[in-house]
């Protein structure tokens, strides 16, 4: 029986996981919510690098890996490609297209943490949408700034930082209300691509608020790459025995 190991943590991954039967394994880092309603097996936590992943692939007789992690989860993507080379098991990847600036956008690229800090130095009310990373820097916030950090988990913050636990998708109306309540004068974002967290960019454009974009990491070439989940599912339906991919109606 053909077995798939799906590396997840994104909405794209969950769409695929919902189509996988009990022979297959969905793997999560364990940072976010673990869905309890899947038909496939679910495992949580790291493998112990590329060699640990390769060992798992061999032990579990996995025939195909699908890397559907976040575009910024570069370590996991590298491990998956390396494990593929070690085992000979193909690794397909969903490489979501990046957002592109539109007329009216004021985007400033940043290559890493210190670059981001430099680019926001002149602003007072900063919205962070990078995930947890700013939480490690709460003691470094300059007196001239207030940070609002939106990430998966709530956190007490401090006098200069408000931490909001929230998970997408975020609507345009919701983002308009959020920006209007906090009066941000700069936004910090990854270039995640996809629609779930894109509305903040539209609101920043409307309000002429600059967006500091942390550039994407370079990812290794996978055996096959897809920019859309639907295309990956189509290829998966061909790779699997016909009865192994659950129909939409059965999930
Ligand atoms: P990472 O830096 O690429 O991964 C670090 C380690 O976490 C990996 O080496 C692996 O540990 C473990 N890991 C990651 N994804 C895993 C999975 N699906 N199954 C099992 N283990 C996994 O990625 P990250 O730490 O998850 O996130 C990096 C950035 O991407 C962060 O900014 C985060 O907010 C963002 N992000 C990631 C995801 C995601 O899909 N992972 C989702 C949303 C946002 P071992 O080496 O021990 O195997």
Tab-separated table of N, CA, C and O in Angstrom, residues 108-110 112-128 130 134 137 140-142 144-148 185-189 210-213:
chain	number	residue	atom	x	y	z
A	108	UNK	N	8.768	47.906	1.839
A	108	UNK	CA	10.228	48.015	1.988
A	108	UNK	C	10.764	46.645	2.377
A	108	UNK	O	10.380	46.103	3.412
A	109	UNK	N	11.634	46.103	1.550
A	109	UNK	CA	12.176	44.765	1.798
A	109	UNK	C	13.154	44.771	2.966
A	109	UNK	O	13.934	45.704	3.124
A	110	UNK	N	13.125	43.698	3.754
A	110	UNK	CA	14.094	43.523	4.840
A	110	UNK	C	14.620	42.101	4.776
A	110	UNK	O	13.880	41.160	4.455
A	112	UNK	N	16.358	40.484	7.347
A	112	UNK	CA	16.460	39.758	8.619
A	112	UNK	C	16.059	40.686	9.754
A	112	UNK	O	15.672	41.838	9.521
A	113	UNK	N	16.180	40.192	10.990
A	113	UNK	CA	15.676	40.917	12.143
A	113	UNK	C	16.262	42.333	12.254
A	113	UNK	O	15.542	43.312	12.389
A	114	UNK	N	17.603	42.464	12.186
A	114	UNK	CA	18.215	43.781	12.412
A	114	UNK	C	17.821	44.754	11.295
A	114	UNK	O	17.663	45.955	11.528
A	115	UNK	N	17.639	44.228	10.115
A	115	UNK	CA	17.205	45.047	8.987
A	115	UNK	C	15.768	45.559	9.232
A	115	UNK	O	15.453	46.735	8.985
A	116	UNK	N	14.906	44.688	9.748
A	116	UNK	CA	13.529	45.099	10.059
A	116	UNK	C	13.562	46.229	11.089
A	116	UNK	O	12.908	47.265	10.939
A	117	UNK	N	14.350	46.033	12.145
A	117	UNK	CA	14.426	47.017	13.233
A	117	UNK	C	14.883	48.378	12.690
A	117	UNK	O	14.330	49.426	13.045
A	118	UNK	N	15.844	48.345	11.774
A	118	UNK	CA	16.319	49.591	11.164
A	118	UNK	C	15.197	50.281	10.387
A	118	UNK	O	15.022	51.487	10.457
A	119	UNK	N	14.416	49.481	9.672
A	119	UNK	CA	13.389	50.070	8.797
A	119	UNK	C	12.176	50.610	9.563
A	119	UNK	O	11.435	51.435	9.036
A	120	UNK	N	11.956	50.116	10.778
A	120	UNK	CA	10.812	50.630	11.544
A	120	UNK	C	11.236	51.721	12.527
A	120	UNK	O	10.399	52.267	13.258
A	121	UNK	N	12.533	52.074	12.536
A	121	UNK	CA	13.075	52.944	13.595
A	121	UNK	C	12.340	54.275	13.715
A	121	UNK	O	12.178	54.792	14.820
A	122	UNK	N	11.872	54.829	12.611
A	122	UNK	CA	11.262	56.162	12.654
A	122	UNK	C	9.765	56.131	12.963
A	122	UNK	O	9.123	57.179	13.022
A	123	UNK	N	9.210	54.935	13.132
A	123	UNK	CA	7.756	54.816	13.341
A	123	UNK	C	7.446	54.556	14.809
A	123	UNK	O	8.279	54.056	15.553
A	124	UNK	N	6.183	54.874	15.175
A	124	UNK	CA	5.803	54.750	16.590
A	124	UNK	C	4.920	53.521	16.853
A	124	UNK	O	5.150	52.795	17.800
A	125	UNK	N	3.902	53.341	16.026
A	125	UNK	CA	2.911	52.294	16.318
A	125	UNK	C	3.069	51.172	15.295
A	125	UNK	O	2.644	51.292	14.148
A	126	UNK	N	3.697	50.100	15.746
A	126	UNK	CA	4.131	49.038	14.828
A	126	UNK	C	3.218	47.814	14.972
A	126	UNK	O	3.010	47.325	16.081
A	127	UNK	N	2.704	47.335	13.842
A	127	UNK	CA	1.983	46.058	13.846
A	127	UNK	C	2.927	44.974	13.332
A	127	UNK	O	3.419	45.049	12.205
A	128	UNK	N	3.140	43.964	14.180
A	128	UNK	CA	3.993	42.822	13.819
A	128	UNK	C	3.118	41.640	13.444
A	128	UNK	O	2.260	41.233	14.235
A	130	UNK	N	4.702	38.664	12.106
A	130	UNK	CA	5.745	37.689	11.735
A	130	UNK	C	5.611	36.380	12.499
A	130	UNK	O	6.451	35.506	12.345
A	134	UNK	N	8.978	38.362	17.441
A	134	UNK	CA	9.149	39.595	18.231
A	134	UNK	C	9.022	39.374	19.742
A	134	UNK	O	9.519	40.189	20.525
A	137	UNK	N	12.001	39.755	21.815
A	137	UNK	CA	12.669	41.065	21.804
A	137	UNK	C	11.868	42.127	22.568
A	137	UNK	O	12.094	43.317	22.369
A	140	UNK	N	13.597	44.987	24.227
A	140	UNK	CA	14.431	45.865	23.387
A	140	UNK	C	13.613	46.963	22.711
A	140	UNK	O	14.147	47.717	21.893
A	141	UNK	N	12.315	47.064	23.026
A	141	UNK	CA	11.470	48.037	22.324
A	141	UNK	C	11.880	49.450	22.748
A	141	UNK	O	11.900	49.751	23.945
A	142	UNK	N	12.204	50.316	21.784
A	142	UNK	CA	12.620	51.669	22.174
A	142	UNK	C	11.455	52.441	22.803
A	142	UNK	O	10.291	52.173	22.477
A	144	UNK	N	10.227	55.168	22.234
A	144	UNK	CA	9.402	55.898	21.265
A	144	UNK	C	8.382	55.005	20.565
A	144	UNK	O	7.569	55.499	19.787
A	145	UNK	N	8.437	53.696	20.800
A	145	UNK	CA	7.562	52.801	20.028
A	145	UNK	C	6.586	52.034	20.898
A	145	UNK	O	6.848	51.751	22.066
A	146	UNK	N	5.426	51.696	20.289
A	146	UNK	CA	4.533	50.698	20.875
A	146	UNK	C	4.337	49.613	19.830
A	146	UNK	O	4.015	49.909	18.676
A	147	UNK	N	4.537	48.380	20.229
A	147	UNK	CA	4.385	47.255	19.308
A	147	UNK	C	3.055	46.542	19.589
A	147	UNK	O	2.711	46.285	20.751
A	148	UNK	N	2.347	46.221	18.517
A	148	UNK	CA	1.229	45.279	18.610
A	148	UNK	C	1.679	44.034	17.860
A	148	UNK	O	2.031	44.111	16.675
A	185	UNK	N	1.272	52.886	12.270
A	185	UNK	CA	1.908	53.671	11.215
A	185	UNK	C	2.953	52.877	10.440
A	185	UNK	O	3.544	53.395	9.487
A	186	UNK	N	3.141	51.600	10.798
A	186	UNK	CA	3.939	50.699	9.963
A	186	UNK	C	3.513	49.260	10.282
A	186	UNK	O	3.087	48.979	11.403
A	187	UNK	N	3.605	48.399	9.275
A	187	UNK	CA	3.267	46.979	9.438
A	187	UNK	C	4.507	46.166	9.075
A	187	UNK	O	5.223	46.520	8.133
A	188	UNK	N	4.748	45.101	9.834
A	188	UNK	CA	5.841	44.183	9.484
A	188	UNK	C	5.215	42.843	9.123
A	188	UNK	O	4.381	42.312	9.883
A	189	UNK	N	5.592	42.317	7.971
A	189	UNK	CA	4.940	41.107	7.472
A	189	UNK	C	5.942	40.202	6.779
A	189	UNK	O	6.944	40.662	6.228
A	210	UNK	N	3.129	52.164	5.358
A	210	UNK	CA	4.204	51.341	4.790
A	210	UNK	C	4.240	49.935	5.396
A	210	UNK	O	3.840	49.739	6.558
A	211	UNK	N	4.695	48.995	4.589
A	211	UNK	CA	4.804	47.603	5.040
A	211	UNK	C	6.252	47.153	4.859
A	211	UNK	O	6.786	47.192	3.750
A	212	UNK	N	6.868	46.753	5.958
A	212	UNK	CA	8.221	46.184	5.896
A	212	UNK	C	8.053	44.684	5.676
A	212	UNK	O	7.411	44.000	6.480
A	213	UNK	N	8.588	44.210	4.557
A	213	UNK	CA	8.395	42.808	4.171
A	213	UNK	C	9.690	42.030	4.410
A	213	UNK	O	10.723	42.331	3.810
